[in-house]
Structures are given as structure tokens and as C-alpha cells.
Amino acid sequence: MKVLVIGGGAREHALCWKLRESSLLRDLYCAPGNPGIGEIADLVPLAAEEVHRLADFAEEMRIDLTVIGPELPLTLGLADELAARGLAVFGPSQRAAEIEGSKVFAKQFMERHGIPTAPFAVAHSAQEAHAARGRFGWPAVLKADGLAAGKGVVIAQDAAEFDAAVQAVFEERRFGTSGERLIIEEFLDGEEVSFMALSDGTRVLPLPLAKDYKRIGDGDTGPNTGGMGSHSPTGVLPAETAAAIVESVLQTTVAGLAAEGRPFIGVLYAGLVLTAEGPRVLEFNARFGDPEAQVILMRLEDDLLPLLAAGAAGSFDVRRLSFRKEAAACIVLASPGYPGRPVTGEVIRGLDRAALLPGVEIFHAGTAQAAPATLAAPDDGDVVSAGGRVLSVCALDTDLRGALKRAYAAVGEIDWPGKVFRHDIGRRVLDQ
């Protein structure tokens, strides 16, 4: 099969890495990709949001399956454009992807279908936001309606933080059209977990649970990011509770979307918080999480390519997935200044050395090839930082403690003085 992966982050690197294992794979392309992906796939110099040019490429190259990684091309209708040309695609339609593209739609959808979530209000202006504030105690959660690269959520501890967040959305227009509406909701206290499943529009195949760490700093401090680390299993959710969530959340959501004329083919992601009253849905995504995809795909034993092809065709040919018993951990290395204004262009060395450690896989995100004049090492010094989140350093081992030890050992081998990372991924789980 000829496969095209859309995206250029560590999630897409992990997808290409897993797809490369398949005996069914003939040619693998990635648009736009990154230097790490370029080692295992042919890179296509097209941005993920270039819907018509990507569809033209897939049509001209007779691509057998397109796998869409990021959320933006989904909400722009890339899956619809490919399907209209008779091309197989694993990724939801624009209407189905609204479950991620609009937090207002998602909250109202959950309300309609009885999916447990936090009480909320919708504000269309600063005045409405301030009027709704009295319904919720402190802290209160504010969420921009549209896509915001994981940075559109503020947990306001008091009135001053609430007012500043409202001003950023409605007056400063910090999130552009994504902030035309604002969700205000009750803060839910508890451990957060990520639960994903493959969907063929009717059935779901649950993937292993993963735990993501959103805050930039140790001890869950500082602003939210796209994710600074993850591990699977989570170590915080009993198997019987996970089974109940499959039916009450994942299967119910897929059935509800189908009933509303939005059949969902792709990866459905439920971000959950485990409260004292039971699991509650914080958000939905319409694709693999990042960095959760990295640890999940490392644990997946099945051949991914036929699974995605069957899902794209609307009918899975297996009843359940198989996973390694080993644990997987991921440490994200970010640029100084992230998630604000990251400093880029810093040379990164030692990647080859780190990747040789037992059980380690390194997935590229915000990297680029340096200009020849900047080369300062004979091995892999031609890689430079080119974004906020730059690398996902991942490892497998028999248990979570071992996987984290291996991942952090690999981080130590990477010579990049400016790297920013959390030192406490998994610590709270291990200390329980």
C-alpha cells in the first residue's frame, strides 16, 4: 500500500515509525514531515492546512490510504476533500471533527447525550462571561471555543485571573476567531487520563490508557502546553472503570455523532478527570493525542496499517487490539520560552547516542536541518530546534519506573543546553 501521513510533529513521526513495520506498506509519504520522519518516509513539502494541494498529491500519486495526524486539516475538511475524490482516509469529516473544533458544540453534545462532564455556561461577550462567573466557585475554568494548540484553557484561581483571561479572549483577541465564544465551567479535581479509541463510524477499538502532563513546570505549575510528557499505563484507573468508560463515553459518543449525521471515522480522544463522583469528560479530540500517541503506539502489538485501512473502509475486521505488557514513557523536550515565544535555532547533539540506549525511541517534532555553516559536530549536530515542543524521548521497559528511568537517561545523553523539560513525569503515580 502507498500511505500518506499528514503532519510534521512527534505524533506523526510515531505514526510513520509504526506504519513502517507493516509488511503491507510499499511507499510511505509524510507532508510536511520533519528531519526525523525524513529518515523513514519521503517528505512532501506541503503544509498540513493545504487541503486542495494535499488532495491533488494523493490523487496524482494514487495513495491507497491517507492518515491525518493534526486537528487543523480535519477541521478544514481535508477528509471530506479526499473522500469526494474517492480516496481512502482515516480521519473524521469536518462535521464529525467539530467534537474537537468547537468546545461549545462538544459541551452541548455531551449534555444532549448524557455524557458526564462539568457544569458549564457559554459566553459570547465579556459581559456575559462576568455574568456567568457567579455560578462557579474558585478555581473556575475558562476555555476558548475553537482550536488553540492546547493553550486555550485558563484555570482562574481568583477574580483577578478570571478578569485577565476574559480580557485576553474578548478584548485582546488573543485567540482570534477561536475566542468568539468562551466556555466557563466548574473546576473538576482529580487525576487526568487520556482514553482513545479507533472508530470505523460504528464500532470502537479501545487503545491503552495514557496519562498526559500539560503544565510546563514540575509539580503541575505554570501555563498549559500541548503536553510535556506521558506514560502508559496510567497507574490510576482500574480495569473495570476503564471498561465502563468505553461504553458510557467512547461508544456513546460515536453512536451520538452517527445519529446526528456526523459519522466518526478516526481516532476519538476523551480527556477525562477522575473525580470523587466518577470519571468526567474534560474535552474531546478528533485525533491521536500528542504525546500520548507516542507511548500508545510503542505498546501496540497489532499491525497498524490494516487496522486503519479497515476503519477507513467503515468496518473493522478485528474485535480487540493487542498490547505489550511493558510500560512506555515519554519526556518532551521543549525550547526556552515555550509555551510563549520559543527560542529556536539551537544546535542539538547526541541524538544518535541517546537512541542507542535499550528500549529508547526518539520522535522529532520541532526540528530542522541546520545550514552547513552552523555544523559543529561530525555526527548528528546538523539538527536544530525549530519550534516549541522539539523532541519526544520515549522508552519501553517492564514497568513504569523502568521506562521512566530509561527515558530520562536518554534525555541526559542529548546535548542541548537550552532544553526545557519536566523532571517529575510519573513521579506522583509512582509515589502512590
Short mmCIF file of C-alpha atoms in Angstrom, two decimals:
data_model
loop_
_atom_site.label_atom_id
_atom_site.label_comp_id
_atom_site.label_asym_id
_atom_site.label_seq_id
_atom_site.Cartn_x
_atom_site.Cartn_y
_atom_site.Cartn_z
CA MET A 1 0.00 0.00 0.00
CA LYS A 2 1.01 3.59 -0.63
CA VAL A 3 0.35 5.64 2.50
CA LEU A 4 0.38 9.39 3.12
CA VAL A 5 0.62 10.74 6.69
CA ILE A 6 -0.39 14.37 7.23
CA GLY A 7 1.51 16.40 9.82
CA GLY A 8 5.01 17.18 10.98
CA GLY A 9 5.18 16.56 14.72
CA ALA A 10 6.30 13.80 17.05
CA ARG A 11 2.84 12.20 16.82
CA GLU A 12 3.26 11.86 13.05
CA HIS A 13 6.82 10.59 13.49
CA ALA A 14 5.45 7.87 15.79
CA LEU A 15 2.72 7.04 13.26
CA CYS A 16 5.25 6.72 10.45
CA TRP A 17 7.52 4.63 12.69
CA LYS A 18 4.67 2.22 13.46
CA LEU A 19 3.37 2.09 9.88
CA ARG A 20 6.90 1.35 8.64
CA GLU A 21 6.70 -2.01 10.49
CA SER A 22 3.84 -3.24 8.26
CA SER A 23 4.50 -5.87 5.61
CA LEU A 24 1.64 -4.30 3.63
CA LEU A 25 3.47 -1.00 3.25
CA ARG A 26 5.03 -0.22 -0.12
CA ASP A 27 5.64 3.54 -0.08
CA LEU A 28 5.35 5.96 2.83
CA TYR A 29 4.98 9.73 2.41
CA CYS A 30 4.60 12.45 5.02
CA ALA A 31 3.51 16.06 4.48
CA PRO A 32 5.29 18.15 5.58
CA GLY A 33 7.18 15.87 7.99
CA ASN A 34 10.44 16.78 9.75
CA PRO A 35 14.08 15.64 9.69
CA GLY A 36 13.38 12.62 11.90
CA ILE A 37 10.47 11.50 9.74
CA GLY A 38 12.63 12.04 6.66
CA GLU A 39 14.78 9.09 7.76
CA ILE A 40 11.86 6.65 7.35
CA ALA A 41 9.47 8.34 4.86
CA ASP A 42 9.56 10.51 1.75
CA LEU A 43 8.80 14.09 2.74
CA VAL A 44 6.26 16.13 0.77
CA PRO A 45 6.75 19.92 1.02
CA LEU A 46 3.10 20.73 1.64
CA ALA A 47 1.68 22.23 4.84
CA ALA A 48 -1.00 20.29 6.70
CA GLU A 49 -3.59 23.00 6.02
CA GLU A 50 -3.11 22.99 2.22
CA VAL A 51 -6.24 20.93 1.73
CA HIS A 52 -6.60 21.01 -2.06
CA ARG A 53 -2.89 20.62 -2.81
CA LEU A 54 -2.67 17.64 -0.45
CA ALA A 55 -5.69 16.05 -2.10
CA ASP A 56 -4.14 16.71 -5.52
CA PHE A 57 -0.95 14.96 -4.40
CA ALA A 58 -2.84 11.96 -3.02
CA GLU A 59 -4.83 11.68 -6.24
CA GLU A 60 -1.83 12.05 -8.55
CA MET A 61 0.26 9.54 -6.56
CA ARG A 62 -2.66 7.10 -6.24
CA ILE A 63 -2.29 6.98 -2.48
CA ASP A 64 -4.13 3.98 -1.02
CA LEU A 65 -4.64 5.48 2.44
CA THR A 66 -4.19 8.93 3.93
CA VAL A 67 -3.81 9.19 7.71
CA ILE A 68 -4.44 12.67 9.14
CA GLY A 69 -2.48 13.49 12.30
CA PRO A 70 -3.25 17.10 13.42
CA GLU A 71 -6.57 18.71 14.18
CA LEU A 72 -6.35 21.71 11.82
CA PRO A 73 -6.64 19.84 8.49
CA LEU A 74 -9.55 17.85 9.95
CA THR A 75 -11.47 20.99 10.87
CA LEU A 76 -10.65 22.44 7.44
CA GLY A 77 -12.28 19.44 5.74
CA LEU A 78 -9.31 17.51 4.35
CA ALA A 79 -11.02 14.17 4.98
CA ASP A 80 -14.09 15.40 3.06
CA GLU A 81 -11.96 16.54 0.10
CA LEU A 82 -10.17 13.20 -0.09
CA ALA A 83 -13.41 11.22 0.21
CA ALA A 84 -15.01 13.34 -2.53
CA ARG A 85 -12.22 12.18 -4.84
CA GLY A 86 -12.78 8.54 -3.96
CA LEU A 87 -9.64 8.28 -1.83
CA ALA A 88 -9.50 6.29 1.41
CA VAL A 89 -8.80 8.38 4.50
CA PHE A 90 -8.54 7.62 8.20
CA GLY A 91 -9.71 10.79 9.88
CA PRO A 92 -13.14 12.28 10.60
CA SER A 93 -15.12 14.56 8.35
CA GLN A 94 -15.29 18.28 9.07
CA ARG A 95 -18.70 17.88 10.73
CA ALA A 96 -17.53 14.97 12.89
CA ALA A 97 -14.32 16.82 13.83
CA GLU A 98 -16.42 19.61 15.33
CA ILE A 99 -16.34 17.49 18.50
CA GLU A 100 -12.83 18.98 18.86
CA GLY A 101 -13.09 22.09 16.72
CA SER A 102 -15.77 23.65 18.93
CA LYS A 103 -15.79 23.23 22.69
CA VAL A 104 -19.28 24.73 22.75
CA PHE A 105 -20.53 22.05 20.36
CA ALA A 106 -18.78 19.36 22.42
CA LYS A 107 -20.28 20.50 25.73
CA GLN A 108 -23.76 20.81 24.27
CA PHE A 109 -23.35 17.40 22.59
CA MET A 110 -22.42 15.83 25.93
CA GLU A 111 -25.46 17.48 27.51
CA ARG A 112 -27.73 16.06 24.79
CA HIS A 113 -26.36 12.53 25.10
CA GLY A 114 -25.94 12.25 28.86
CA ILE A 115 -22.14 12.06 28.82
CA PRO A 116 -20.77 13.11 32.22
CA THR A 117 -18.95 16.45 32.18
CA ALA A 118 -18.59 19.59 34.27
CA PRO A 119 -21.46 22.11 34.60
CA PHE A 120 -20.84 24.98 32.17
CA ALA A 121 -22.01 28.25 30.68
CA VAL A 122 -21.40 29.77 27.24
CA ALA A 123 -20.40 33.44 26.94
CA HIS A 124 -20.43 35.45 23.71
CA SER A 125 -19.01 38.60 25.30
CA ALA A 126 -17.07 39.84 28.30
CA GLN A 127 -20.32 40.99 29.84
CA GLU A 128 -21.85 37.50 29.56
CA ALA A 129 -18.69 35.94 30.96
CA HIS A 130 -18.76 38.17 34.04
CA ALA A 131 -22.47 37.49 34.50
CA ALA A 132 -21.81 33.73 34.48
CA ARG A 133 -18.93 33.92 36.94
CA GLY A 134 -21.15 33.74 39.99
CA ARG A 135 -22.38 30.27 39.04
CA PHE A 136 -18.98 28.72 39.74
CA GLY A 137 -16.62 28.79 42.68
CA TRP A 138 -12.85 29.12 42.63
CA PRO A 139 -10.93 27.97 40.78
CA ALA A 140 -13.02 28.40 37.62
CA VAL A 141 -12.10 27.11 34.16
CA LEU A 142 -12.27 29.21 31.00
CA LYS A 143 -11.90 27.65 27.54
CA ALA A 144 -11.74 29.34 24.16
CA ASP A 145 -14.31 27.73 21.85
CA GLY A 146 -12.05 26.92 18.90
CA LEU A 147 -8.64 25.39 18.31
CA ALA A 148 -5.82 26.95 20.32
CA ALA A 149 -2.96 24.39 20.10
CA GLY A 150 -3.58 23.22 23.66
CA LYS A 151 -3.18 26.74 25.07
CA GLY A 152 -6.78 27.98 25.13
CA VAL A 153 -7.57 26.87 28.68
CA VAL A 154 -7.13 29.02 31.79
CA ILE A 155 -7.75 27.85 35.35
CA ALA A 156 -8.54 31.08 37.18
CA GLN A 157 -7.78 30.96 40.89
CA ASP A 158 -9.49 34.26 41.70
CA ALA A 159 -11.37 37.21 40.22
CA ALA A 160 -8.20 38.93 39.01
CA GLU A 161 -7.10 35.90 36.96
CA PHE A 162 -10.65 35.44 35.66
CA ASP A 163 -10.86 39.08 34.54
CA ALA A 164 -7.45 38.86 32.85
CA ALA A 165 -8.48 35.74 30.94
CA VAL A 166 -11.75 37.30 29.79
CA GLN A 167 -9.88 40.40 28.64
CA ALA A 168 -7.37 38.26 26.70
CA VAL A 169 -10.20 36.49 24.88
CA PHE A 170 -12.69 39.25 24.13
CA GLU A 171 -10.64 42.46 24.17
CA GLU A 172 -7.12 41.47 23.17
CA ARG A 173 -8.47 38.81 20.77
CA ARG A 174 -5.55 36.60 21.71
CA PHE A 175 -7.20 33.54 20.19
CA GLY A 176 -8.72 35.26 17.16
CA THR A 177 -11.88 33.61 15.86
CA SER A 178 -11.30 30.69 18.24
CA GLY A 179 -12.22 33.06 21.07
CA GLU A 180 -15.51 34.38 19.73
CA ARG A 181 -17.22 32.21 22.33
CA LEU A 182 -15.99 31.20 25.75
CA ILE A 183 -16.85 28.20 27.89
CA ILE A 184 -16.89 28.82 31.64
CA GLU A 185 -17.13 25.68 33.71
CA GLU A 186 -16.74 24.24 37.15
CA PHE A 187 -13.23 23.09 38.05
CA LEU A 188 -13.04 19.32 38.49
CA ASP A 189 -10.44 17.99 40.90
CA GLY A 190 -8.75 14.65 40.26
CA GLU A 191 -6.18 12.80 38.19
CA GLU A 192 -6.43 13.31 34.44
CA VAL A 193 -6.15 10.46 31.94
CA SER A 194 -6.40 10.19 28.17
CA PHE A 195 -8.61 7.47 26.70
CA MET A 196 -8.55 6.96 22.95
CA ALA A 197 -10.17 4.52 20.57
CA LEU A 198 -10.11 3.81 16.86
CA SER A 199 -13.56 4.20 15.29
CA ASP A 200 -14.94 2.94 11.99
CA GLY A 201 -18.07 5.08 12.31
CA THR A 202 -20.00 2.46 14.29
CA ARG A 203 -17.65 0.44 16.50
CA VAL A 204 -14.73 1.46 18.68
CA LEU A 205 -11.49 -0.38 19.38
CA PRO A 206 -10.12 0.99 22.66
CA LEU A 207 -6.43 1.85 22.85
CA PRO A 208 -4.35 1.67 26.04
CA LEU A 209 -4.94 4.41 28.56
CA ALA A 210 -2.30 7.10 28.82
CA LYS A 211 -1.59 9.96 31.19
CA ASP A 212 -0.55 13.35 29.82
CA TYR A 213 1.16 16.19 31.70
CA LYS A 214 0.00 19.58 30.39
CA ARG A 215 1.67 22.15 32.65
CA ILE A 216 5.13 23.41 31.72
CA GLY A 217 6.65 23.11 35.19
CA ASP A 218 7.35 20.42 37.77
CA GLY A 219 4.54 19.84 40.20
CA ASP A 220 1.95 20.85 37.58
CA THR A 221 2.93 24.51 37.76
CA GLY A 222 2.95 27.22 35.12
CA PRO A 223 0.86 27.61 31.98
CA ASN A 224 -0.73 24.83 29.97
CA THR A 225 1.18 23.46 26.99
CA GLY A 226 0.50 20.96 24.24
CA GLY A 227 1.85 18.29 26.62
CA MET A 228 5.21 17.86 28.34
CA GLY A 229 5.21 14.11 28.86
CA SER A 230 3.10 10.98 29.06
CA HIS A 231 3.09 7.38 30.09
CA SER A 232 1.03 4.23 29.56
CA PRO A 233 -0.40 2.56 31.54
CA THR A 234 -1.66 5.37 33.72
CA GLY A 235 -1.40 3.61 37.05
CA VAL A 236 -4.52 5.43 38.29
CA LEU A 237 -7.55 3.78 36.65
CA PRO A 238 -8.93 0.29 37.47
CA ALA A 239 -9.74 -2.00 34.54
CA GLU A 240 -13.44 -2.20 35.41
CA THR A 241 -13.74 1.59 35.38
CA ALA A 242 -11.98 1.74 32.01
CA ALA A 243 -14.41 -0.81 30.59
CA ALA A 244 -17.37 1.26 31.78
CA ILE A 245 -15.90 4.39 30.15
CA VAL A 246 -15.68 2.61 26.81
CA GLU A 247 -19.46 2.20 26.81
CA SER A 248 -20.59 5.35 28.63
CA VAL A 249 -18.26 7.76 26.83
CA LEU A 250 -16.50 6.43 23.72
CA GLN A 251 -19.21 4.20 22.27
CA THR A 252 -21.95 6.62 23.29
CA THR A 253 -20.14 9.47 21.55
CA VAL A 254 -19.64 7.55 18.31
CA ALA A 255 -23.29 6.47 18.33
CA GLY A 256 -24.44 10.01 19.10
CA LEU A 257 -22.38 11.53 16.29
CA ALA A 258 -23.73 8.96 13.84
CA ALA A 259 -27.30 9.67 14.96
CA GLU A 260 -26.70 13.39 14.33
CA GLY A 261 -25.45 12.73 10.80
CA ARG A 262 -21.76 13.05 11.70
CA PRO A 263 -20.34 9.50 11.45
CA PHE A 264 -16.91 9.48 13.06
CA ILE A 265 -14.09 7.56 11.36
CA GLY A 266 -10.74 8.10 13.00
CA VAL A 267 -9.28 8.37 16.49
CA LEU A 268 -11.68 9.59 19.16
CA TYR A 269 -9.86 11.03 22.18
CA ALA A 270 -11.58 11.62 25.50
CA GLY A 271 -9.67 13.67 28.06
CA LEU A 272 -11.01 12.55 31.45
CA VAL A 273 -10.69 13.64 35.03
CA LEU A 274 -11.24 11.04 37.75
CA THR A 275 -13.35 12.86 40.33
CA ALA A 276 -14.71 11.54 43.61
CA GLU A 277 -18.11 11.26 41.87
CA GLY A 278 -16.69 9.27 38.96
CA PRO A 279 -14.98 9.99 35.60
CA ARG A 280 -15.96 13.24 33.84
CA VAL A 281 -15.05 14.30 30.29
CA LEU A 282 -12.91 17.44 30.11
CA GLU A 283 -12.60 17.55 26.32
CA PHE A 284 -12.78 15.55 23.12
CA ASN A 285 -10.18 15.44 20.39
CA ALA A 286 -10.70 14.06 16.90
CA ARG A 287 -7.20 12.55 16.53
CA PHE A 288 -4.36 10.96 18.43
CA GLY A 289 -3.13 12.97 21.38
CA ASP A 290 0.45 14.17 21.44
CA PRO A 291 2.49 12.98 23.36
CA GLU A 292 0.07 10.16 24.23
CA ALA A 293 0.25 8.67 20.72
CA GLN A 294 3.95 8.05 21.14
CA VAL A 295 3.60 5.79 24.18
CA ILE A 296 0.43 4.09 22.93
CA LEU A 297 1.93 3.20 19.55
CA MET A 298 5.03 1.83 21.27
CA ARG A 299 2.78 -0.57 23.21
CA LEU A 300 0.54 -1.58 20.28
CA GLU A 301 1.39 -5.10 19.06
CA ASP A 302 -1.00 -5.19 16.10
CA ASP A 303 -0.07 -4.14 12.58
CA LEU A 304 -1.43 -0.58 12.45
CA LEU A 305 -1.84 -0.28 8.68
CA PRO A 306 -4.61 -2.87 8.10
CA LEU A 307 -6.42 -1.55 11.17
CA LEU A 308 -6.54 1.99 9.78
CA ALA A 309 -7.42 0.76 6.29
CA ALA A 310 -10.34 -1.27 7.65
CA GLY A 311 -11.51 1.70 9.71
CA ALA A 312 -11.36 3.97 6.66
CA ALA A 313 -13.50 1.43 4.79
CA GLY A 314 -16.10 1.60 7.59
CA SER A 315 -15.73 -1.88 9.03
CA PHE A 316 -13.09 -3.16 11.44
CA ASP A 317 -12.07 -6.77 10.87
CA VAL A 318 -10.93 -7.43 14.45
CA ARG A 319 -12.78 -7.32 17.75
CA ARG A 320 -9.97 -6.13 20.00
CA LEU A 321 -6.41 -4.88 19.90
CA SER A 322 -3.29 -6.46 21.41
CA PHE A 323 -0.80 -4.54 23.52
CA ARG A 324 2.58 -5.14 25.07
CA LYS A 325 2.57 -5.70 28.81
CA GLU A 326 5.55 -3.37 29.13
CA ALA A 327 5.12 0.24 30.15
CA ALA A 328 6.05 3.17 27.92
CA ALA A 329 7.10 6.67 29.00
CA CYS A 330 7.71 9.89 27.09
CA ILE A 331 9.61 13.04 28.10
CA VAL A 332 9.06 16.10 25.89
CA LEU A 333 11.98 18.42 25.31
CA ALA A 334 10.92 21.99 24.56
CA SER A 335 12.64 25.22 23.57
CA PRO A 336 13.35 28.00 26.09
CA GLY A 337 10.39 30.39 26.22
CA TYR A 338 7.78 27.75 25.37
CA PRO A 339 4.75 27.96 25.51
CA GLY A 340 5.13 31.69 24.89
CA ARG A 341 7.79 32.72 22.41
CA PRO A 342 10.21 29.83 21.99
CA VAL A 343 13.88 30.42 21.20
CA THR A 344 14.78 28.40 18.10
CA GLY A 345 17.84 27.62 16.00
CA GLU A 346 19.82 25.96 18.81
CA VAL A 347 22.01 23.02 17.73
CA ILE A 348 21.08 19.65 19.23
CA ARG A 349 23.69 16.89 19.50
CA GLY A 350 23.79 13.40 20.91
CA LEU A 351 20.56 12.10 19.33
CA ASP A 352 22.24 9.06 17.77
CA ARG A 353 23.92 8.23 21.09
CA ALA A 354 20.65 8.54 23.03
CA ALA A 355 18.72 6.41 20.53
CA LEU A 356 21.16 3.51 21.06
CA LEU A 357 20.12 3.08 24.70
CA PRO A 358 17.96 -0.02 25.38
CA GLY A 359 14.25 0.41 24.70
CA VAL A 360 14.58 4.05 23.58
CA GLU A 361 12.85 5.72 20.63
CA ILE A 362 13.23 9.42 19.83
CA PHE A 363 10.50 11.13 17.84
CA HIS A 364 11.11 14.53 16.26
CA ALA A 365 8.63 17.42 16.45
CA GLY A 366 10.02 20.96 16.08
CA THR A 367 13.36 20.18 14.45
CA ALA A 368 15.07 21.30 11.26
CA GLN A 369 18.29 20.77 9.38
CA ALA A 370 20.89 23.43 10.16
CA ALA A 371 22.61 25.42 7.46
CA PRO A 372 26.06 23.94 6.69
CA ALA A 373 27.85 26.93 8.24
CA THR A 374 26.42 26.07 11.68
CA LEU A 375 27.59 22.45 11.74
CA ALA A 376 29.73 21.90 14.79
CA ALA A 377 29.80 18.12 15.22
CA PRO A 378 30.68 15.20 12.99
CA ASP A 379 27.67 13.07 13.96
CA ASP A 380 24.13 14.47 14.30
CA GLY A 381 24.91 18.12 15.08
CA ASP A 382 23.06 19.23 11.96
CA VAL A 383 19.72 19.13 13.83
CA VAL A 384 18.48 22.41 15.30
CA SER A 385 15.42 23.38 17.30
CA ALA A 386 12.66 24.87 15.15
CA GLY A 387 9.57 25.07 17.34
CA GLY A 388 8.11 24.95 20.84
CA ARG A 389 8.00 21.24 21.53
CA VAL A 390 11.06 19.80 19.82
CA LEU A 391 11.60 16.14 20.73
CA SER A 392 9.72 13.27 22.36
CA VAL A 393 12.18 11.00 24.15
CA CYS A 394 10.40 7.69 24.77
CA ALA A 395 11.25 4.31 26.26
CA LEU A 396 9.80 0.88 26.97
CA ASP A 397 10.58 -1.28 30.00
CA THR A 398 8.95 -3.94 32.11
CA ASP A 399 7.29 -1.38 34.38
CA LEU A 400 6.68 2.36 34.55
CA ARG A 401 9.59 3.05 36.87
CA GLY A 402 11.97 1.34 34.47
CA ALA A 403 10.52 3.07 31.40
CA LEU A 404 10.89 6.48 33.02
CA LYS A 405 14.45 5.70 34.11
CA ARG A 406 15.37 4.77 30.55
CA ALA A 407 13.68 7.82 29.06
CA TYR A 408 15.39 10.22 31.48
CA ALA A 409 18.74 8.51 30.83
CA ALA A 410 18.26 9.22 27.12
CA VAL A 411 17.36 12.85 27.89
CA GLY A 412 20.68 13.11 29.71
CA GLU A 413 22.56 11.95 26.61
CA ILE A 414 21.08 14.72 24.45
CA ASP A 415 23.46 17.67 24.34
CA TRP A 416 21.21 20.70 24.09
CA PRO A 417 21.92 23.21 26.88
CA GLY A 418 18.70 25.16 26.33
CA LYS A 419 16.33 22.19 26.56
CA VAL A 420 13.31 22.60 28.82
CA PHE A 421 11.66 19.52 30.29
CA ARG A 422 9.82 18.31 33.33
CA HIS A 423 11.75 16.25 35.83
CA ASP A 424 8.71 14.72 37.53
CA ILE A 425 6.80 12.84 34.83
CA GLY A 426 5.18 9.83 36.51
CA ARG A 427 6.51 10.68 39.97
CA ARG A 428 3.13 11.22 41.62
CA VAL A 429 1.82 7.93 40.21
CA LEU A 430 4.88 6.03 41.41
CA ASP A 431 4.61 7.59 44.89
CA GLN A 432 1.01 6.49 45.42
#
